[in-house]
PDB file of C-alpha atoms in Angstrom:
ATOM      1  CA  UNK A1197       9.556 -12.704  -8.718  1.00  0.00           C
ATOM      2  CA  UNK A1198       6.400 -12.995 -10.775  1.00  0.00           C
ATOM      3  CA  UNK A1199       5.546 -10.504 -13.508  1.00  0.00           C
ATOM      4  CA  UNK A1200       2.722  -9.262 -11.196  1.00  0.00           C
ATOM      5  CA  UNK A1201       5.351  -8.570  -8.476  1.00  0.00           C
ATOM      6  CA  UNK A1202       7.428  -6.548 -10.926  1.00  0.00           C
ATOM      7  CA  UNK A1203       4.751  -3.985 -11.749  1.00  0.00           C
ATOM      8  CA  UNK A1204       3.898  -3.338  -8.084  1.00  0.00           C
ATOM      9  CA  UNK A1205       5.678  -0.040  -7.026  1.00  0.00           C
ATOM     10  CA  UNK A1206       7.828   0.337  -4.127  1.00  0.00           C
ATOM     11  CA  UNK A1207       5.277   2.373  -2.108  1.00  0.00           C
ATOM     12  CA  UNK A1208       7.933   3.401   0.395  1.00  0.00           C
ATOM     13  CA  UNK A1209       9.530   5.556  -2.307  1.00  0.00           C
ATOM     14  CA  UNK A1210       6.424   7.319  -3.347  1.00  0.00           C
ATOM     15  CA  UNK A1211       5.231  10.729  -2.236  1.00  0.00           C
ATOM     16  CA  UNK A1212       2.378  10.472   0.208  1.00  0.00           C
ATOM     17  CA  UNK A1213      -0.133  12.067  -2.227  1.00  0.00           C
ATOM     18  CA  UNK A1214       0.808   9.616  -4.990  1.00  0.00           C
ATOM     19  CA  UNK A1215       0.288   6.623  -2.764  1.00  0.00           C
ATOM     20  CA  UNK A1216      -3.143   8.005  -1.709  1.00  0.00           C
ATOM     21  CA  UNK A1217      -3.977   8.658  -5.382  1.00  0.00           C
ATOM     22  CA  UNK A1218      -3.123   4.901  -5.933  1.00  0.00           C
ATOM     23  CA  UNK A1219      -5.310   3.784  -3.019  1.00  0.00           C
ATOM     24  CA  UNK A1220      -8.257   5.855  -4.387  1.00  0.00           C
ATOM     25  CA  UNK A1221      -7.843   4.762  -7.934  1.00  0.00           C
ATOM     26  CA  UNK A1222      -9.861   2.058  -9.929  1.00  0.00           C
ATOM     27  CA  UNK A1223      -7.193  -0.473  -9.323  1.00  0.00           C
ATOM     28  CA  UNK A1224      -7.484  -3.389  -6.990  1.00  0.00           C
ATOM     29  CA  UNK A1225      -4.271  -2.508  -5.220  1.00  0.00           C
ATOM     30  CA  UNK A1226      -2.971  -0.939  -3.097  1.00  0.00           C
ATOM     31  CA  UNK A1227      -5.855  -1.529  -0.968  1.00  0.00           C
ATOM     32  CA  UNK A1228      -6.815  -2.523   2.571  1.00  0.00           C
ATOM     33  CA  UNK A1229      -3.788  -4.568   3.399  1.00  0.00           C
ATOM     34  CA  UNK A1230      -1.241  -1.970   2.172  1.00  0.00           C
ATOM     35  CA  UNK A1231      -3.257   0.664   4.069  1.00  0.00           C
ATOM     36  CA  UNK A1232      -3.096  -1.354   7.183  1.00  0.00           C
ATOM     37  CA  UNK A1233       0.586  -1.764   6.893  1.00  0.00           C
ATOM     38  CA  UNK A1234       0.973   1.967   6.429  1.00  0.00           C
ATOM     39  CA  UNK A1235      -1.157   2.645   9.650  1.00  0.00           C
ATOM     40  CA  UNK A1236       1.126   0.359  11.473  1.00  0.00           C
ATOM     41  CA  UNK A1237       4.219   1.889  10.044  1.00  0.00           C
ATOM     42  CA  UNK A1238       3.021   5.341  11.141  1.00  0.00           C
ATOM     43  CA  UNK A1239       2.316   4.047  14.678  1.00  0.00           C
ATOM     44  CA  UNK A1240       5.902   2.598  14.816  1.00  0.00           C
ATOM     45  CA  UNK A1241       7.245   5.867  13.646  1.00  0.00           C
ATOM     46  CA  UNK A1242       5.272   7.821  16.336  1.00  0.00           C
ATOM     47  CA  UNK A1243       6.400   5.409  18.886  1.00  0.00           C
ATOM     48  CA  UNK A1244      10.005   5.986  17.865  1.00  0.00           C
ATOM     49  CA  UNK A1245       9.533   9.744  18.235  1.00  0.00           C
ATOM     50  CA  UNK A1246       7.900   9.432  21.576  1.00  0.00           C
ATOM     51  CA  UNK A1247      10.702   7.153  22.886  1.00  0.00           C
ATOM     52  CA  UNK A1248      13.404   9.547  21.591  1.00  0.00           C
ATOM     53  CA  UNK A1249      11.825  12.303  23.752  1.00  0.00           C
ATOM     54  CA  UNK A1250      11.355   9.869  26.801  1.00  0.00           C
ATOM     55  CA  UNK A1251      15.058   9.081  27.422  1.00  0.00           C
ATOM     56  CA  UNK A1252      14.885  11.008  30.663  1.00  0.00           C
ATOM     57  CA  UNK A1253      11.600   9.240  31.735  1.00  0.00           C
ATOM     58  CA  UNK A1254      12.131   5.545  30.717  1.00  0.00           C
ATOM     59  CA  UNK A1255      15.334   3.687  31.135  1.00  0.00           C
ATOM     60  CA  UNK A1256      14.312   1.344  28.351  1.00  0.00           C
ATOM     61  CA  UNK A1257      13.811   4.197  25.851  1.00  0.00           C
ATOM     62  CA  UNK A1258      16.927   3.364  23.861  1.00  0.00           C
ATOM     63  CA  UNK A1259      15.784  -0.234  23.415  1.00  0.00           C
ATOM     64  CA  UNK A1260      12.293   0.787  22.497  1.00  0.00           C
ATOM     65  CA  UNK A1261      13.630   3.242  19.780  1.00  0.00           C
ATOM     66  CA  UNK A1262      15.663   0.404  18.306  1.00  0.00           C
ATOM     67  CA  UNK A1263      12.689  -2.065  18.285  1.00  0.00           C
ATOM     68  CA  UNK A1264      10.270   0.437  16.993  1.00  0.00           C
ATOM     69  CA  UNK A1265      12.599   1.267  14.085  1.00  0.00           C
ATOM     70  CA  UNK A1266      13.112  -2.337  13.343  1.00  0.00           C
ATOM     71  CA  UNK A1267       9.293  -3.029  13.358  1.00  0.00           C
ATOM     72  CA  UNK A1268       8.782  -0.057  10.952  1.00  0.00           C
ATOM     73  CA  UNK A1269      11.374  -1.412   8.569  1.00  0.00           C
ATOM     74  CA  UNK A1270       9.646  -4.866   8.723  1.00  0.00           C
ATOM     75  CA  UNK A1271       6.055  -3.667   8.191  1.00  0.00           C
ATOM     76  CA  UNK A1272       6.450  -1.161   5.373  1.00  0.00           C
ATOM     77  CA  UNK A1273       7.561  -3.629   2.765  1.00  0.00           C
ATOM     78  CA  UNK A1274       4.418  -5.643   3.647  1.00  0.00           C
ATOM     79  CA  UNK A1275       2.413  -2.975   1.837  1.00  0.00           C
ATOM     80  CA  UNK A1276       3.891  -3.973  -1.419  1.00  0.00           C
ATOM     81  CA  UNK A1277       3.781  -7.642  -0.538  1.00  0.00           C
ATOM     82  CA  UNK A1278       0.045  -7.408   0.142  1.00  0.00           C
ATOM     83  CA  UNK A1279      -0.516  -5.869  -3.193  1.00  0.00           C
ATOM     84  CA  UNK A1280       1.566  -8.421  -4.884  1.00  0.00           C
ATOM     85  CA  UNK A1281      -0.298 -11.279  -3.106  1.00  0.00           C
ATOM     86  CA  UNK A1282      -3.721  -9.944  -4.053  1.00  0.00           C
ATOM     87  CA  UNK A1283      -2.409  -9.739  -7.702  1.00  0.00           C
ATOM     88  CA  UNK A1284      -1.849 -13.421  -7.576  1.00  0.00           C
ATOM     89  CA  UNK A1285      -5.182 -14.067  -6.249  1.00  0.00           C
ATOM     90  CA  UNK A1286      -6.621 -12.190  -9.297  1.00  0.00           C
ATOM     91  CA  UNK A1287      -4.251 -14.128 -11.640  1.00  0.00           C
ATOM     92  CA  UNK A1288      -5.390 -17.466 -10.088  1.00  0.00           C
ATOM     93  CA  UNK A1289      -9.023 -16.530 -10.756  1.00  0.00           C
ATOM     94  CA  UNK A1290      -8.282 -15.515 -14.345  1.00  0.00           C
ATOM     95  CA  UNK A1291      -5.920 -18.358 -15.516  1.00  0.00           C
ATOM     96  CA  UNK A1292      -7.696 -20.959 -17.550  1.00  0.00           C
ATOM     97  CA  UNK A1293      -7.447 -24.394 -15.918  1.00  0.00           C
ATOM     98  CA  UNK A1294      -7.462 -27.839 -17.270  1.00  0.00           C
ATOM     99  CA  UNK A1295      -9.975 -28.944 -14.653  1.00  0.00           C
ATOM    100  CA  UNK A1296     -11.918 -27.509 -11.679  1.00  0.00           C
ATOM    101  CA  UNK A1297      -9.603 -29.295  -9.221  1.00  0.00           C
ATOM    102  CA  UNK A1298      -6.523 -27.620 -10.592  1.00  0.00           C
ATOM    103  CA  UNK A1299      -8.220 -24.315 -10.587  1.00  0.00           C
ATOM    104  CA  UNK A1300      -9.562 -24.520  -7.003  1.00  0.00           C
ATOM    105  CA  UNK A1301      -6.005 -25.594  -5.842  1.00  0.00           C
ATOM    106  CA  UNK A1302      -4.328 -22.525  -7.352  1.00  0.00           C
ATOM    107  CA  UNK A1303      -6.985 -20.284  -6.022  1.00  0.00           C
ATOM    108  CA  UNK A1304      -6.701 -21.721  -2.525  1.00  0.00           C
ATOM    109  CA  UNK A1305      -2.861 -21.373  -2.675  1.00  0.00           C
ATOM    110  CA  UNK A1306      -3.108 -17.766  -3.682  1.00  0.00           C
ATOM    111  CA  UNK A1307      -5.796 -16.982  -0.988  1.00  0.00           C
ATOM    112  CA  UNK A1308      -3.585 -18.722   1.594  1.00  0.00           C
ATOM    113  CA  UNK A1309      -0.674 -16.371   0.692  1.00  0.00           C
ATOM    114  CA  UNK A1310      -2.965 -13.443   0.622  1.00  0.00           C
ATOM    115  CA  UNK A1311      -3.975 -14.458   4.227  1.00  0.00           C
ATOM    116  CA  UNK A1312      -0.363 -14.661   5.365  1.00  0.00           C
ATOM    117  CA  UNK A1313       0.698 -11.212   4.518  1.00  0.00           C
ATOM    118  CA  UNK A1314      -1.932  -9.289   6.633  1.00  0.00           C
ATOM    119  CA  UNK A1315      -1.331 -11.761   9.503  1.00  0.00           C
ATOM    120  CA  UNK A1316       2.264 -10.643   9.543  1.00  0.00           C
ATOM    121  CA  UNK A1317       0.991  -7.058   9.536  1.00  0.00           C
ATOM    122  CA  UNK A1318      -1.293  -7.778  12.506  1.00  0.00           C
ATOM    123  CA  UNK A1319       1.643  -9.436  14.357  1.00  0.00           C
ATOM    124  CA  UNK A1320       3.835  -6.295  14.126  1.00  0.00           C
ATOM    125  CA  UNK A1321       0.901  -3.999  14.819  1.00  0.00           C
ATOM    126  CA  UNK A1322       0.104  -5.594  18.037  1.00  0.00           C
ATOM    127  CA  UNK A1323       3.655  -5.390  19.231  1.00  0.00           C
ATOM    128  CA  UNK A1324       3.758  -1.791  18.227  1.00  0.00           C
ATOM    129  CA  UNK A1325       0.612  -1.038  20.092  1.00  0.00           C
ATOM    130  CA  UNK A1326       2.041  -2.661  23.220  1.00  0.00           C
ATOM    131  CA  UNK A1327       5.155  -0.418  23.069  1.00  0.00           C
ATOM    132  CA  UNK A1328       3.121   2.586  22.390  1.00  0.00           C
ATOM    133  CA  UNK A1329       0.800   2.056  25.375  1.00  0.00           C
ATOM    134  CA  UNK A1330       3.957   1.633  27.656  1.00  0.00           C
ATOM    135  CA  UNK A1331       5.068   5.080  26.244  1.00  0.00           C
ATOM    136  CA  UNK A1332       1.597   6.566  27.116  1.00  0.00           C
ATOM    137  CA  UNK A1333       1.946   5.264  30.591  1.00  0.00           C
ATOM    138  CA  UNK A1334       5.715   5.883  31.365  1.00  0.00           C
ATOM    139  CA  UNK A1335       7.082   8.131  28.620  1.00  0.00           C
ATOM    140  CA  UNK A1336       7.376  11.794  28.295  1.00  0.00           C
ATOM    141  CA  UNK A1337       4.106  13.278  29.274  1.00  0.00           C
ATOM    142  CA  UNK A1338       4.530  15.996  26.582  1.00  0.00           C
ATOM    143  CA  UNK A1339       4.444  13.218  23.919  1.00  0.00           C
ATOM    144  CA  UNK A1340       1.464  11.421  25.508  1.00  0.00           C
ATOM    145  CA  UNK A1341      -0.846  12.479  22.603  1.00  0.00           C
ATOM    146  CA  UNK A1342       1.580  11.208  19.995  1.00  0.00           C
ATOM    147  CA  UNK A1343       1.864   7.851  21.835  1.00  0.00           C
ATOM    148  CA  UNK A1344      -1.880   7.540  22.107  1.00  0.00           C
ATOM    149  CA  UNK A1345      -2.158   8.236  18.324  1.00  0.00           C
ATOM    150  CA  UNK A1346       0.374   5.464  17.878  1.00  0.00           C
ATOM    151  CA  UNK A1347      -1.722   3.126  19.941  1.00  0.00           C
ATOM    152  CA  UNK A1348      -4.908   4.042  18.028  1.00  0.00           C
ATOM    153  CA  UNK A1349      -3.115   3.705  14.457  1.00  0.00           C
ATOM    154  CA  UNK A1350      -1.701   0.391  15.444  1.00  0.00           C
ATOM    155  CA  UNK A1351      -4.874  -0.996  16.724  1.00  0.00           C
ATOM    156  CA  UNK A1352      -6.754   0.195  13.455  1.00  0.00           C
ATOM    157  CA  UNK A1353      -4.003  -1.568  11.412  1.00  0.00           C
ATOM    158  CA  UNK A1354      -4.342  -4.773  13.442  1.00  0.00           C
ATOM    159  CA  UNK A1355      -8.067  -4.899  13.130  1.00  0.00           C
ATOM    160  CA  UNK A1356      -8.134  -4.219   9.428  1.00  0.00           C
ATOM    161  CA  UNK A1357      -5.385  -6.842   8.866  1.00  0.00           C
ATOM    162  CA  UNK A1358      -7.123  -9.384  10.929  1.00  0.00           C
ATOM    163  CA  UNK A1359     -10.284  -8.967   9.146  1.00  0.00           C
ATOM    164  CA  UNK A1360      -8.400  -9.540   5.908  1.00  0.00           C
ATOM    165  CA  UNK A1361      -7.100 -12.731   7.192  1.00  0.00           C
ATOM    166  CA  UNK A1362     -10.449 -13.867   8.086  1.00  0.00           C
ATOM    167  CA  UNK A1363     -11.979 -13.043   4.634  1.00  0.00           C
ATOM    168  CA  UNK A1364      -9.060 -14.661   2.723  1.00  0.00           C
ATOM    169  CA  UNK A1365      -8.930 -17.748   5.006  1.00  0.00           C
ATOM    170  CA  UNK A1366     -12.717 -18.113   4.629  1.00  0.00           C
ATOM    171  CA  UNK A1367     -12.681 -17.773   0.842  1.00  0.00           C
ATOM    172  CA  UNK A1368      -9.867 -20.284   0.547  1.00  0.00           C
ATOM    173  CA  UNK A1369     -11.938 -22.756   2.609  1.00  0.00           C
ATOM    174  CA  UNK A1370      -9.067 -23.872   4.870  1.00  0.00           C
ATOM    175  CA  UNK A1371      -8.075 -22.608   8.405  1.00  0.00           C
ATOM    176  CA  UNK A1372      -4.734 -23.870   9.793  1.00  0.00           C
ATOM    177  CA  UNK A1373      -4.994 -21.625  12.983  1.00  0.00           C
ATOM    178  CA  UNK A1374      -4.509 -18.244  11.461  1.00  0.00           C
ATOM    179  CA  UNK A1375      -7.991 -17.212  12.165  1.00  0.00           C
ATOM    180  CA  UNK A1376      -7.575 -17.784  15.838  1.00  0.00           C
ATOM    181  CA  UNK A1377      -4.287 -16.062  15.724  1.00  0.00           C
ATOM    182  CA  UNK A1378      -5.742 -13.074  13.983  1.00  0.00           C
ATOM    183  CA  UNK A1379      -8.482 -12.900  16.620  1.00  0.00           C
ATOM    184  CA  UNK A1380      -5.903 -12.953  19.454  1.00  0.00           C
ATOM    185  CA  UNK A1381      -3.873 -10.143  17.889  1.00  0.00           C
ATOM    186  CA  UNK A1382      -7.031  -7.979  17.510  1.00  0.00           C
ATOM    187  CA  UNK A1383      -7.871  -8.558  21.226  1.00  0.00           C
ATOM    188  CA  UNK A1384      -4.152  -7.604  22.168  1.00  0.00           C
ATOM    189  CA  UNK A1385      -4.460  -4.523  20.206  1.00  0.00           C
ATOM    190  CA  UNK A1386      -7.893  -3.594  21.670  1.00  0.00           C
ATOM    191  CA  UNK A1387      -6.542  -4.245  25.229  1.00  0.00           C
ATOM    192  CA  UNK A1388      -3.721  -1.847  24.371  1.00  0.00           C
ATOM    193  CA  UNK A1389      -6.176   0.855  23.251  1.00  0.00           C
ATOM    194  CA  UNK A1390      -8.231   0.535  26.516  1.00  0.00           C
ATOM    195  CA  UNK A1391      -5.111   0.769  28.563  1.00  0.00           C
ATOM    196  CA  UNK A1392      -4.117   3.969  26.707  1.00  0.00           C
ATOM    197  CA  UNK A1393      -7.575   5.466  27.087  1.00  0.00           C
ATOM    198  CA  UNK A1394      -7.376   4.579  30.865  1.00  0.00           C
ATOM    199  CA  UNK A1395      -3.966   6.119  31.305  1.00  0.00           C
ATOM    200  CA  UNK A1396      -5.127   9.248  29.546  1.00  0.00           C
ATOM    201  CA  UNK A1397      -8.314   9.402  31.796  1.00  0.00           C
ATOM    202  CA  UNK A1398      -6.006   9.096  34.905  1.00  0.00           C
ATOM    203  CA  UNK A1399      -3.568  11.708  33.572  1.00  0.00           C
ATOM    204  CA  UNK A1400      -0.597   9.557  34.101  1.00  0.00           C
TER     205      UNK A1400
END
């Protein structure tokens, strides 16, 4: 763990109001990546709730509960990881270097890591959106609004994270396929959102 990691708080243990104050402060983190992770975590939590109320409507509800809880536990720590990764980008820009090549190499490495974290967030968010739209279509109709909210939150988290991947990869000057993957995940999330809207319009 670097010194920068050590001073990043565990956002999961903070009151919601304190986390929002940190986002709104004149500090570079938590920012967009952490917020995207929280949006996906909220979507996973709403999906878990919807699935718990859908055990009489959907045979796979227990499995969906287990999976959404697992996804929530995986994505929430990425809020802290994103803030730490961004801190290392700032460090890389600020460290004196012996030559330009060394400096560019450290910055590229830091930006590459900063692109990886939001890609993980987008991966999880796209899966959550897919589960949530299934709950919209086949779950307890009394929880349809919550499932739709989960789809929308997951989609927003995926889009935000995918954009951060794009920005960091572009700034680093090297693409190893992550841009394409981020775009695919954004499309998956958008497809889930359209399916949820269609299901709501049909009243299913």
